[in-house]
């Protein structure tokens, strides 16, 4: 973390877990644990159908609510899709785009992700853009090339003012939901490589200001060490965000 230059963000990604009826108790417990403190920006990216419950439960609290995906289309005949304007109007402040599960299971390309990111920005949502290599790509030493292409594909041509609203997340695919976390060195190297790429594309001030989160089996036990890396500005947390107590432990690790 480098709070002098950029915001620390701890974001939960509930994925396809929890029910609308689970949200009030989750929120009450998390807010009780936080006790009104906000050591960093805190967000919960909930399934769309849980957004109304989450927005209500976290209203006026230090926890903001986000989505996990957004349509690349503005509106119209796109059955099952949810637009950026709809998410925004429902109370979301941010949305994940380009998560590896969507890239792998829904065939999302960098071009589609670029469109989604722009739709989010146009509607006033902060995109959390995920990039990261597969195990196979790491084994052949292609991890930096992979993230470079993903960043270029999604961000090329973006106005600097728009980039300031983007949050990046380095999520090595081999570490997601596997219990196998990147070492602090690996996380630090790759978040640093992402910042270098942003510097090449948008210049030093933009690179210095953008928050780069780490995601992939982050938990209460490893968060403090990962977050102590200068280029790691927070976490995107799946499994460990499903229980308010374990999510809070990660938020608490920001202060250590
Ligand atoms: P995980 O998921 O913490 O369960 O590994 C992270 C993510 O996919 O965002």
Coordinates of N, CA and C and ligand atoms in Angstrom, one line a residue:
X1 N 0.9 -1.2 0.0 CA 0.0 0.0 0.0 C 0.9 1.2 0.0
X2 N 0.4 2.3 -0.6 CA 1.1 3.5 -0.5 C 0.0 4.6 -0.4
X3 N -0.5 4.8 0.8 CA -1.6 5.7 1.1 C -1.3 7.1 0.7
X4 N 0.0 7.4 0.6 CA 0.3 8.8 0.3 C -0.2 9.1 -1.1
X5 N -0.1 8.2 -2.0 CA -0.5 8.4 -3.4 C -1.8 7.9 -3.8
X6 N -2.3 6.8 -3.2 CA -3.5 6.2 -3.7 C -4.3 5.6 -2.6
X7 N -5.6 5.3 -3.0 CA -6.6 4.8 -2.0 C -6.4 3.3 -1.8
X8 N -6.5 2.8 -0.6 CA -6.5 1.4 -0.3 C -8.0 0.9 -0.4
X9 N -8.2 -0.1 -1.1 CA -9.6 -0.6 -1.4 C -9.7 -2.1 -1.0
X10 N -10.6 -2.4 -0.1 CA -10.9 -3.9 0.2 C -12.3 -4.1 -0.4
X11 N -12.4 -5.0 -1.4 CA -13.7 -5.3 -2.0 C -14.0 -6.8 -1.9
X12 N -15.2 -7.1 -1.5 CA -15.6 -8.5 -1.4 C -16.3 -8.8 -2.7
X13 N -16.1 -10.0 -3.2 CA -16.8 -10.5 -4.4 C -17.5 -11.7 -4.0
X14 N -18.8 -11.6 -3.8 CA -19.6 -12.7 -3.3 C -19.9 -13.8 -4.3
X15 N -19.6 -13.4 -5.6 CA -19.8 -14.4 -6.7 C -21.3 -14.8 -6.6
X16 N -21.6 -16.1 -6.9 CA -23.0 -16.5 -6.9 C -23.3 -17.2 -5.6
X17 N -23.2 -16.4 -4.5 CA -23.4 -17.0 -3.1 C -24.3 -16.0 -2.4
X18 N -24.9 -16.5 -1.3 CA -25.8 -15.8 -0.4 C -27.1 -15.5 -1.0
X19 N -28.1 -15.3 -0.2 CA -29.5 -15.0 -0.6 C -29.8 -13.6 -0.2
X20 N -30.8 -13.0 -0.8 CA -31.3 -11.7 -0.4 C -31.6 -11.7 1.1
X21 N -32.1 -12.8 1.6 CA -32.5 -12.8 3.0 C -31.3 -12.9 3.9
X22 N -30.1 -13.3 3.4 CA -28.9 -13.3 4.2 C -28.3 -12.0 4.5
X23 N -28.7 -11.0 3.6 CA -27.9 -9.7 3.6 C -28.1 -8.9 4.9
X24 N -29.3 -8.7 5.5 CA -29.4 -7.9 6.7 C -28.5 -8.4 7.8
X25 N -28.5 -9.7 8.0 CA -27.6 -10.2 9.2 C -26.1 -10.0 8.9
X26 N -25.7 -10.3 7.6 CA -24.4 -10.1 7.2 C -24.0 -8.6 7.5
X27 N -24.8 -7.7 6.9 CA -24.5 -6.3 7.0 C -24.4 -5.8 8.5
X28 N -25.4 -6.3 9.3 CA -25.4 -5.8 10.7 C -24.1 -6.3 11.4
X29 N -23.7 -7.5 11.1 CA -22.5 -8.0 11.8 C -21.2 -7.2 11.3
X30 N -21.1 -7.0 10.0 CA -19.9 -6.3 9.5 C -19.9 -4.9 10.1
X31 N -21.0 -4.2 10.1 CA -21.1 -2.8 10.6 C -20.8 -2.8 12.1
X32 N -21.2 -3.9 12.8 CA -20.9 -3.9 14.2 C -19.4 -4.1 14.4
X33 N -18.8 -4.9 13.6 CA -17.3 -5.1 13.8 C -16.6 -3.8 13.4
X34 N -17.1 -3.2 12.4 CA -16.4 -1.9 11.9 C -16.5 -0.8 13.0
X35 N -17.6 -0.8 13.7 CA -17.9 0.2 14.7 C -17.7 1.6 14.2
X36 N -18.1 1.8 13.0 CA -18.1 3.2 12.4 C -16.7 3.5 11.8
X37 N -15.7 2.7 12.0 CA -14.4 3.0 11.4 C -14.3 2.6 10.0
X38 N -13.5 3.4 9.3 CA -13.3 3.1 7.9 C -11.8 3.3 7.5
X39 N -11.0 2.2 7.8 CA -9.6 2.3 7.5 C -9.2 2.4 6.1
X40 N -10.2 2.1 5.2 CA -9.9 2.2 3.8 C -11.3 2.2 3.1
X41 N -11.2 2.2 1.7 CA -12.5 2.1 1.0 C -13.0 0.6 1.1
X42 N -14.2 0.4 1.4 CA -14.7 -1.0 1.6 C -15.9 -1.1 0.6
X43 N -15.9 -2.2 -0.1 CA -17.0 -2.4 -1.1 C -17.4 -3.9 -1.0
X44 N -18.7 -4.2 -1.2 CA -19.2 -5.5 -1.4 C -19.8 -5.6 -2.8
X45 N -19.2 -6.5 -3.7 CA -19.8 -6.7 -5.0 C -20.7 -7.9 -4.9
X46 N -22.0 -7.6 -5.0 CA -23.0 -8.6 -4.7 C -23.7 -9.1 -6.0
X47 N -24.3 -10.3 -6.1 CA -25.1 -10.6 -7.2 C -26.2 -9.6 -7.4
X48 N -26.5 -9.3 -8.7 CA -27.4 -8.2 -9.0 C -28.7 -8.3 -8.2
X49 N -29.3 -9.5 -8.0 CA -30.5 -9.6 -7.3 C -30.4 -9.3 -5.8
X50 N -29.2 -9.3 -5.3 CA -29.0 -8.9 -3.9 C -28.7 -7.4 -3.7
X51 N -28.6 -6.7 -4.8 CA -28.2 -5.3 -4.7 C -29.2 -4.5 -3.9
X52 N -30.5 -4.6 -4.1 CA -31.4 -3.8 -3.3 C -31.3 -4.0 -1.8
X53 N -31.2 -5.3 -1.5 CA -31.0 -5.6 0.0 C -29.7 -5.0 0.5
X54 N -28.6 -5.2 -0.3 CA -27.3 -4.7 0.2 C -27.3 -3.2 0.3
X55 N -27.8 -2.5 -0.7 CA -27.8 -1.1 -0.7 C -28.6 -0.6 0.5
X56 N -29.7 -1.2 0.8 CA -30.5 -0.8 2.0 C -29.8 -1.0 3.3
X57 N -29.2 -2.2 3.3 CA -28.5 -2.6 4.6 C -27.3 -1.8 4.9
X58 N -26.6 -1.3 3.8 CA -25.3 -0.6 4.1 C -25.5 0.9 3.9
X59 N -26.7 1.4 3.7 CA -27.0 2.8 3.5 C -26.4 3.6 4.6
X60 N -25.7 4.7 4.3 CA -25.1 5.6 5.2 C -23.9 5.0 6.0
X61 N -23.4 3.9 5.6 CA -22.3 3.2 6.3 C -21.0 3.4 5.5
X62 N -19.9 2.9 6.1 CA -18.6 3.0 5.3 C -18.5 2.0 4.2
X63 N -19.5 1.2 4.1 CA -19.4 0.1 3.1 C -20.2 0.5 1.9
X64 N -19.6 0.5 0.7 CA -20.4 0.7 -0.5 C -20.7 -0.6 -1.2
X65 N -21.6 -0.5 -2.2 CA -22.1 -1.7 -2.8 C -21.8 -1.7 -4.3
X66 N -21.3 -2.8 -4.8 CA -21.0 -2.9 -6.3 C -21.6 -4.1 -6.9
X67 N -21.5 -4.2 -8.2 CA -21.9 -5.3 -9.0 C -20.7 -6.2 -9.4
X68 N -21.0 -7.3 -10.0 CA -20.0 -8.2 -10.4 C -19.7 -8.2 -11.9
X69 N -20.7 -7.6 -12.6 CA -20.6 -7.6 -14.1 C -21.6 -6.5 -14.6
X70 N -21.4 -6.1 -15.8 CA -22.3 -5.1 -16.4 C -22.4 -5.4 -17.9
X71 N -23.5 -5.1 -18.5 CA -23.7 -5.3 -19.9 C -22.8 -4.3 -20.7
X72 N -22.4 -4.8 -21.9 CA -21.7 -4.0 -22.8 C -22.6 -3.1 -23.6
X73 N -23.9 -3.4 -23.5 CA -25.0 -2.6 -24.3 C -25.6 -1.6 -23.4
X74 N -26.1 -0.6 -24.0 CA -26.7 0.5 -23.2 C -28.1 0.2 -22.7
X75 N -29.0 -0.3 -23.6 CA -30.3 -0.7 -23.2 C -30.9 -1.5 -24.3
X76 N -32.1 -2.1 -24.1 CA -32.8 -2.7 -25.2 C -33.0 -4.2 -25.1
X77 N -33.1 -4.8 -26.2 CA -33.5 -6.2 -26.3 C -32.3 -7.1 -26.0
X78 N -31.9 -7.2 -24.8 CA -30.8 -8.0 -24.4 C -31.2 -8.9 -23.2
X79 N -32.0 -9.9 -23.4 CA -32.6 -10.6 -22.3 C -31.6 -11.2 -21.3
X80 N -31.8 -10.9 -20.1 CA -30.9 -11.4 -19.1 C -29.8 -10.5 -18.7
X81 N -29.5 -9.5 -19.5 CA -28.4 -8.5 -19.3 C -28.9 -7.4 -18.3
X82 N -27.9 -6.8 -17.6 CA -28.2 -5.7 -16.7 C -27.3 -4.5 -17.1
X83 N -27.9 -3.4 -17.4 CA -27.2 -2.3 -17.9 C -26.5 -1.5 -16.7
X84 N -25.5 -0.7 -17.1 CA -24.7 0.1 -16.1 C -25.7 1.1 -15.5
X85 N -26.6 1.7 -16.3 CA -27.5 2.7 -15.7 C -28.5 2.0 -14.7
X86 N -28.9 0.8 -15.0 CA -29.7 0.1 -14.0 C -29.0 -0.2 -12.7
X87 N -27.7 -0.6 -12.8 CA -26.9 -0.9 -11.6 C -26.7 0.4 -10.8
X88 N -26.4 1.5 -11.5 CA -26.2 2.8 -10.9 C -27.5 3.2 -10.2
X89 N -28.6 3.1 -10.9 CA -29.9 3.5 -10.3 C -30.3 2.7 -9.1
X90 N -29.8 1.4 -9.1 CA -30.1 0.5 -8.0 C -29.2 0.8 -6.8
X91 N -28.2 1.7 -7.0 CA -27.4 2.1 -5.8 C -26.0 1.6 -5.9
X92 N -25.6 0.9 -6.9 CA -24.2 0.4 -7.0 C -23.3 1.6 -7.3
X93 N -22.1 1.5 -6.7 CA -21.1 2.6 -7.0 C -20.0 2.0 -7.9
X94 N -19.8 0.7 -7.9 CA -18.7 0.2 -8.7 C -19.2 -1.2 -9.3
X95 N -18.4 -1.7 -10.2 CA -18.7 -3.0 -10.8 C -17.4 -3.7 -11.2
X96 N -17.3 -5.0 -10.9 CA -16.2 -5.7 -11.5 C -16.4 -5.9 -13.0
X97 N -15.3 -5.8 -13.7 CA -15.4 -6.1 -15.2 C -14.2 -7.0 -15.5
X98 N -14.4 -8.0 -16.4 CA -13.3 -8.8 -16.8 C -12.8 -9.8 -15.8
X99 N -13.7 -10.2 -14.9 CA -13.3 -11.3 -14.0 C -12.9 -12.5 -14.7
X100 N -11.9 -13.3 -14.3 CA -11.4 -14.4 -15.0 C -12.5 -15.5 -15.2
X101 N -13.4 -15.6 -14.2 CA -14.5 -16.6 -14.4 C -15.4 -16.2 -15.6
X102 N -15.6 -14.9 -15.8 CA -16.3 -14.5 -17.0 C -15.5 -14.7 -18.3
X103 N -14.2 -14.4 -18.2 CA -13.4 -14.6 -19.4 C -13.4 -16.0 -19.8
X104 N -13.3 -16.9 -18.8 CA -13.1 -18.3 -19.1 C -14.5 -19.0 -19.4
X105 N -15.5 -18.7 -18.6 CA -16.7 -19.5 -18.7 C -17.8 -18.8 -19.6
X106 N -17.6 -17.5 -19.9 CA -18.5 -16.8 -20.7 C -17.9 -16.2 -22.0
X107 N -16.7 -16.6 -22.2 CA -16.0 -16.2 -23.5 C -15.8 -14.7 -23.6
X108 N -15.6 -14.0 -22.5 CA -15.4 -12.6 -22.6 C -14.1 -12.2 -23.1
X109 N -14.1 -11.4 -24.2 CA -12.8 -11.0 -24.8 C -12.4 -9.6 -24.3
X110 N -11.1 -9.2 -24.6 CA -10.7 -7.9 -24.1 C -11.5 -6.8 -24.8
X111 N -12.0 -7.1 -26.0 CA -12.8 -6.0 -26.7 C -14.1 -5.9 -26.0
X112 N -14.7 -7.0 -25.6 CA -16.0 -6.9 -24.9 C -15.8 -6.2 -23.5
X113 N -14.7 -6.6 -22.9 CA -14.4 -6.0 -21.6 C -14.2 -4.5 -21.7
X114 N -13.6 -4.1 -22.8 CA -13.4 -2.6 -23.0 C -14.7 -1.9 -23.1
X115 N -15.7 -2.5 -23.8 CA -17.0 -1.9 -23.9 C -17.7 -1.8 -22.6
X116 N -17.6 -2.9 -21.8 CA -18.2 -3.0 -20.5 C -17.7 -1.9 -19.6
X117 N -16.4 -1.7 -19.7 CA -15.7 -0.8 -18.8 C -16.1 0.7 -19.2
X118 N -16.3 0.9 -20.5 CA -16.7 2.2 -20.9 C -18.2 2.5 -20.5
X119 N -19.0 1.5 -20.6 CA -20.4 1.6 -20.2 C -20.5 1.9 -18.7
X120 N -19.7 1.2 -17.9 CA -19.7 1.5 -16.5 C -19.3 2.9 -16.2
X121 N -18.2 3.4 -16.9 CA -17.7 4.8 -16.6 C -18.8 5.8 -17.1
X122 N -19.4 5.5 -18.2 CA -20.4 6.5 -18.7 C -21.6 6.6 -17.8
X123 N -21.9 5.5 -17.0 CA -23.0 5.6 -16.1 C -22.6 6.1 -14.7
X124 N -21.3 6.4 -14.6 CA -20.9 6.9 -13.3 C -20.5 5.8 -12.3
X125 N -20.3 4.6 -12.8 CA -19.8 3.5 -11.9 C -18.3 3.4 -12.0
X126 N -17.7 3.0 -10.9 CA -16.2 2.8 -11.0 C -16.0 1.3 -11.4
X127 N -15.3 1.1 -12.5 CA -15.0 -0.3 -12.9 C -13.8 -0.9 -12.1
X128 N -13.9 -2.1 -11.6 CA -12.8 -2.8 -11.0 C -12.3 -3.8 -12.1
X129 N -11.3 -3.4 -12.9 CA -10.9 -4.3 -14.0 C -9.9 -5.4 -13.5
X130 N -10.3 -6.6 -13.8 CA -9.5 -7.7 -13.4 C -8.6 -8.2 -14.5
X131 N -7.3 -8.4 -14.2 CA -6.4 -9.0 -15.1 C -5.6 -10.1 -14.4
X132 N -5.1 -11.1 -15.2 CA -4.3 -12.1 -14.5 C -4.0 -13.3 -15.4
X133 N -3.0 -14.0 -15.2 CA -2.5 -15.1 -16.0 C -3.0 -16.4 -15.5
X134 N -3.1 -17.4 -16.4 CA -3.4 -18.8 -16.0 C -2.1 -19.4 -15.6
X135 N -2.3 -20.6 -15.0 CA -1.1 -21.3 -14.6 C -0.2 -21.6 -15.8
X136 N -0.8 -22.0 -16.8 CA -0.1 -22.4 -18.1 C 0.7 -21.2 -18.6
X137 N 0.1 -20.0 -18.5 CA 0.8 -18.8 -19.0 C 2.0 -18.5 -18.1
X138 N 1.8 -18.7 -16.8 CA 2.9 -18.5 -15.9 C 4.0 -19.5 -16.1
X139 N 3.6 -20.7 -16.3 CA 4.7 -21.7 -16.5 C 5.6 -21.5 -17.7
X140 N 5.0 -20.8 -18.7 CA 5.9 -20.5 -19.9 C 6.5 -19.1 -19.8
X141 N 6.3 -18.5 -18.6 CA 6.9 -17.1 -18.4 C 6.1 -16.0 -19.1
X142 N 4.8 -16.3 -19.4 CA 4.1 -15.3 -20.2 C 3.2 -14.4 -19.3
X143 N 3.4 -14.4 -18.0 CA 2.5 -13.6 -17.1 C 2.5 -12.1 -17.4
X144 N 3.6 -11.6 -17.6 CA 3.7 -10.1 -17.9 C 3.1 -9.7 -19.2
X145 N 3.4 -10.5 -20.2 CA 2.8 -10.3 -21.6 C 1.3 -10.4 -21.5
X146 N 0.8 -11.4 -20.7 CA -0.7 -11.6 -20.6 C -1.4 -10.4 -20.0
X147 N -0.8 -9.9 -18.9 CA -1.5 -8.7 -18.3 C -1.4 -7.5 -19.2
X148 N -0.2 -7.4 -19.9 CA 0.0 -6.2 -20.8 C -1.1 -6.2 -21.8
X149 N -1.4 -7.4 -22.4 CA -2.4 -7.4 -23.5 C -3.8 -7.1 -22.9
X150 N -4.0 -7.7 -21.7 CA -5.4 -7.4 -21.1 C -5.6 -5.9 -20.8
X151 N -4.5 -5.3 -20.3 CA -4.6 -3.9 -19.9 C -4.8 -3.0 -21.2
X152 N -4.0 -3.3 -22.2 CA -4.1 -2.6 -23.5 C -5.5 -2.8 -24.1
X153 N -5.9 -4.0 -24.1 CA -7.2 -4.4 -24.7 C -8.4 -3.6 -24.1
X154 N -8.3 -3.5 -22.7 CA -9.4 -2.8 -22.0 C -9.3 -1.3 -21.9
X155 N -8.0 -0.8 -21.8 CA -7.9 0.6 -21.5 C -7.4 1.5 -22.6
X156 N -6.9 1.0 -23.7 CA -6.3 1.8 -24.7 C -7.3 2.9 -25.2
X157 N -6.9 4.1 -25.3 CA -7.7 5.2 -25.8 C -8.6 5.8 -24.7
X158 N -8.5 5.3 -23.5 CA -9.3 5.9 -22.4 C -8.7 7.3 -22.1
X159 N -9.6 8.2 -21.8 CA -9.2 9.6 -21.4 C -8.6 9.5 -20.0
X160 N -7.5 10.3 -19.7 CA -6.9 10.2 -18.4 C -7.9 10.5 -17.2
X161 N -8.9 11.4 -17.5 CA -9.8 11.7 -16.4 C -10.7 10.4 -16.1
X162 N -11.0 9.6 -17.2 CA -11.8 8.4 -17.0 C -10.9 7.4 -16.2
X163 N -9.6 7.3 -16.6 CA -8.8 6.3 -15.9 C -8.7 6.5 -14.4
X164 N -8.8 7.8 -14.0 CA -8.8 8.1 -12.6 C -9.9 7.4 -11.8
X165 N -10.9 7.0 -12.5 CA -12.1 6.3 -11.8 C -12.0 4.8 -11.9
X166 N -10.9 4.3 -12.5 CA -10.7 2.8 -12.7 C -9.9 2.3 -11.5
X167 N -10.3 1.1 -11.0 CA -9.5 0.4 -10.1 C -9.1 -0.9 -10.8
X168 N -7.8 -1.3 -10.6 CA -7.3 -2.5 -11.2 C -7.2 -3.6 -10.2
X169 N -7.3 -4.8 -10.6 CA -7.1 -6.0 -9.7 C -6.3 -7.0 -10.4
X170 N -5.1 -7.4 -9.8 CA -4.3 -8.5 -10.3 C -4.8 -9.8 -9.7
X171 N -5.4 -10.6 -10.5 CA -6.0 -11.9 -10.0 C -5.4 -13.1 -10.8
X172 N -4.3 -13.6 -10.3 CA -3.8 -14.8 -11.0 C -4.8 -15.9 -11.0
X173 N -5.1 -16.5 -12.2 CA -6.2 -17.4 -12.2 C -5.9 -18.7 -11.4
X174 N -4.7 -19.0 -11.3 CA -4.3 -20.2 -10.5 C -4.4 -20.0 -9.0
X175 N -4.7 -18.8 -8.6 CA -4.8 -18.5 -7.1 C -6.3 -18.3 -6.7
X176 N -7.2 -18.3 -7.7 CA -8.6 -17.9 -7.4 C -9.3 -19.2 -6.9
X177 N -9.8 -19.1 -5.7 CA -10.6 -20.2 -5.1 C -9.9 -21.5 -4.9
X178 N -8.5 -21.4 -5.0 CA -7.7 -22.7 -5.0 C -7.1 -22.8 -3.6
X179 N -7.0 -21.8 -2.8 CA -6.3 -21.8 -1.6 C -4.8 -21.6 -1.8
X180 N -4.4 -21.5 -3.0 CA -3.0 -21.3 -3.4 C -2.8 -19.8 -3.7
X181 N -2.3 -19.1 -2.7 CA -2.1 -17.6 -2.8 C -0.8 -17.3 -3.5
X182 N -0.8 -16.2 -4.3 CA 0.5 -15.7 -4.8 C 1.4 -15.4 -3.6
X183 N 2.7 -15.6 -3.7 CA 3.5 -15.1 -2.6 C 3.5 -13.6 -2.6
X184 N 3.9 -12.9 -1.5 CA 4.0 -11.5 -1.5 C 4.9 -11.0 -2.7
X185 N 6.0 -11.7 -2.9 CA 6.9 -11.3 -4.0 C 6.2 -11.4 -5.4
X186 N 5.5 -12.5 -5.6 CA 4.8 -12.6 -6.9 C 3.7 -11.5 -7.0
X187 N 2.9 -11.3 -6.0 CA 1.9 -10.3 -6.0 C 2.5 -8.9 -6.2
X188 N 3.6 -8.6 -5.5 CA 4.2 -7.3 -5.6 C 4.8 -7.1 -7.0
X189 N 5.5 -8.2 -7.5 CA 6.1 -8.1 -8.9 C 5.0 -7.8 -9.9
X190 N 3.9 -8.5 -9.8 CA 2.9 -8.3 -10.9 C 2.1 -7.0 -10.7
X191 N 1.8 -6.6 -9.5 CA 1.1 -5.3 -9.3 C 2.1 -4.2 -9.8
X192 N 3.4 -4.4 -9.5 CA 4.4 -3.4 -10.0 C 4.4 -3.4 -11.6
X193 N 4.3 -4.6 -12.2 CA 4.3 -4.7 -13.6 C 3.1 -4.0 -14.2
X194 N 2.0 -4.2 -13.5 CA 0.7 -3.5 -14.0 C 1.0 -2.0 -13.9
X195 N 1.5 -1.5 -12.9 CA 1.8 -0.1 -12.7 C 2.7 0.4 -13.8
X196 N 3.7 -0.4 -14.1 CA 4.7 0.0 -15.2 C 3.9 0.1 -16.5
X197 N 3.1 -0.8 -16.8 CA 2.3 -0.8 -18.0 C 1.4 0.5 -18.1
X198 N 0.8 0.8 -16.9 CA -0.1 2.0 -16.9 C 0.8 3.3 -17.1
X199 N 2.0 3.2 -16.6 CA 2.9 4.4 -16.8 C 3.2 4.5 -18.3
X200 N 3.5 3.4 -18.9 CA 3.8 3.5 -20.4 C 2.6 4.0 -21.2
X201 N 1.4 3.6 -20.7 CA 0.2 4.0 -21.5 C -0.3 5.4 -21.2
X202 N -0.2 5.8 -19.9 CA -0.8 7.0 -19.5 C 0.1 8.0 -18.7
X203 N 1.3 7.6 -18.5 CA 2.3 8.5 -17.8 C 2.4 8.2 -16.3
X204 N 3.4 8.9 -15.7 CA 3.7 8.6 -14.3 C 2.6 9.0 -13.3
X205 N 2.1 10.2 -13.4 CA 1.1 10.6 -12.4 C -0.1 9.6 -12.4
X206 N -0.6 9.2 -13.6 CA -1.7 8.2 -13.6 C -1.3 6.9 -13.0
X207 N 0.0 6.4 -13.2 CA 0.4 5.2 -12.7 C 0.6 5.3 -11.2
X208 N 1.0 6.4 -10.7 CA 1.2 6.6 -9.3 C -0.2 6.6 -8.5
X209 N -1.2 7.1 -9.2 CA -2.5 7.3 -8.5 C -3.4 6.1 -8.6
X210 N -3.2 5.2 -9.5 CA -4.2 4.1 -9.7 C -4.0 3.0 -8.6
X211 N -5.1 2.6 -8.1 CA -5.1 1.5 -7.1 C -5.1 0.2 -7.8
X212 N -4.1 -0.7 -7.4 CA -4.0 -2.0 -7.9 C -4.2 -3.0 -6.8
X213 N -5.3 -3.7 -6.9 CA -5.6 -4.7 -5.8 C -5.0 -6.1 -6.1
X214 N -4.9 -6.9 -5.1 CA -4.5 -8.3 -5.4 C -5.7 -9.2 -5.0
X215 N -6.0 -10.2 -5.9 CA -7.1 -11.1 -5.6 C -6.7 -12.5 -5.9
X216 N -7.0 -13.4 -5.0 CA -6.7 -14.8 -5.2 C -6.4 -15.5 -3.9
X217 N -7.4 -16.1 -3.2 CA -7.2 -16.7 -1.9 C -6.7 -15.8 -0.9
X218 N -7.0 -14.5 -0.9 CA -6.6 -13.6 0.2 C -7.5 -14.0 1.4
X219 N -6.9 -14.0 2.5 CA -7.6 -14.3 3.7 C -7.0 -13.7 5.0
X220 N -7.7 -13.9 6.1 CA -7.2 -13.2 7.3 C -5.8 -13.5 7.6
X221 N -5.3 -14.7 7.3 CA -3.9 -15.1 7.6 C -2.9 -14.5 6.7
X222 N -3.2 -14.2 5.5 CA -2.1 -13.7 4.6 C -2.3 -12.3 4.2
X223 N -3.4 -11.7 4.6 CA -3.7 -10.3 4.1 C -2.7 -9.3 4.5
X224 N -2.3 -9.3 5.8 CA -1.4 -8.2 6.2 C -0.1 -8.2 5.4
X225 N 0.5 -9.4 5.2 CA 1.7 -9.5 4.4 C 1.6 -9.0 3.0
X226 N 0.5 -9.5 2.4 CA 0.2 -9.1 1.0 C 0.0 -7.6 0.9
X227 N -0.8 -7.0 1.8 CA -1.1 -5.6 1.8 C 0.1 -4.7 2.2
X228 N 1.2 -5.3 2.7 CA 2.3 -4.5 3.1 C 3.2 -4.3 1.9
X229 N 3.0 -5.0 0.8 CA 3.8 -4.7 -0.4 C 3.4 -3.3 -1.0
X230 N 4.4 -2.5 -1.3 CA 4.1 -1.1 -1.7 C 3.2 -1.0 -2.9
X231 N 3.3 -2.0 -3.9 CA 2.4 -1.8 -5.1 C 1.1 -2.5 -4.9
X232 N 0.8 -3.2 -3.8 CA -0.5 -3.8 -3.6 C -1.4 -2.9 -2.8
X233 N -2.4 -2.3 -3.4 CA -3.2 -1.3 -2.8 C -4.6 -1.8 -2.2
X234 N -4.6 -3.1 -2.0 CA -5.9 -3.6 -1.4 C -6.1 -5.0 -1.9
X235 N -7.4 -5.4 -1.7 CA -7.7 -6.8 -2.1 C -9.1 -7.0 -2.7
X236 N -9.2 -7.9 -3.6 CA -10.5 -8.3 -4.1 C -10.7 -9.8 -3.6
X237 N -11.7 -9.9 -2.8 CA -11.7 -11.1 -1.9 C -13.0 -11.9 -2.2
X238 N -12.8 -13.2 -2.6 CA -14.0 -14.0 -2.9 C -14.4 -14.8 -1.7
X239 N -13.9 -16.0 -1.5 CA -14.3 -16.9 -0.4 C -14.3 -16.3 0.9
X240 N -13.3 -15.5 1.3 CA -13.1 -15.0 2.6 C -14.1 -13.8 2.8
X241 N -14.8 -13.3 1.8 CA -15.7 -12.2 2.0 C -17.1 -12.7 2.3
X242 N -17.3 -14.1 2.3 CA -18.7 -14.6 2.5 C -19.1 -14.6 3.9
X243 N -18.2 -14.5 4.8 CA -18.5 -14.3 6.2 C -18.0 -13.0 6.7
X244 N -18.9 -12.2 7.4 CA -18.5 -10.9 7.8 C -17.3 -10.9 8.7
X245 N -17.1 -11.9 9.5 CA -16.0 -11.9 10.4 C -14.7 -12.0 9.7
X246 N -14.6 -13.0 8.7 CA -13.4 -13.1 8.0 C -13.1 -11.9 7.0
X247 N -14.1 -11.4 6.5 CA -13.9 -10.2 5.7 C -13.4 -9.0 6.5
X248 N -14.0 -8.9 7.7 CA -13.5 -7.8 8.6 C -12.0 -8.0 9.0
X249 N -11.6 -9.2 9.2 CA -10.2 -9.4 9.5 C -9.3 -8.9 8.4
X250 N -9.7 -9.0 7.2 CA -8.9 -8.5 6.1 C -8.9 -6.9 6.1
X251 N -10.1 -6.4 6.4 CA -10.2 -4.9 6.5 C -9.2 -4.4 7.6
X252 N -9.2 -5.2 8.7 CA -8.4 -4.8 9.8 C -6.9 -4.9 9.5
X253 N -6.6 -5.8 8.6 CA -5.2 -6.0 8.3 C -4.6 -4.7 7.6
X254 N -5.5 -3.9 7.0 CA -5.0 -2.6 6.4 C -4.3 -1.8 7.4
X255 N -4.8 -1.8 8.7 CA -4.2 -0.9 9.7 C -2.9 -1.4 10.2
X256 N -2.5 -2.7 9.9 CA -1.3 -3.2 10.6 C -0.1 -2.8 9.9
Ligands
LIG1 P1 -11.0 -16.0 -3.9 O1 -11.6 -15.2 -5.2 O2 -10.6 -15.0 -2.9 O3 -12.1 -16.9 -3.5 O4 -9.8 -16.7 -4.4 C1 -11.1 -14.0 -5.6 C2 -11.8 -13.5 -6.8 O5 -12.1 -14.3 -7.7 O6 -12.2 -12.3 -6.9

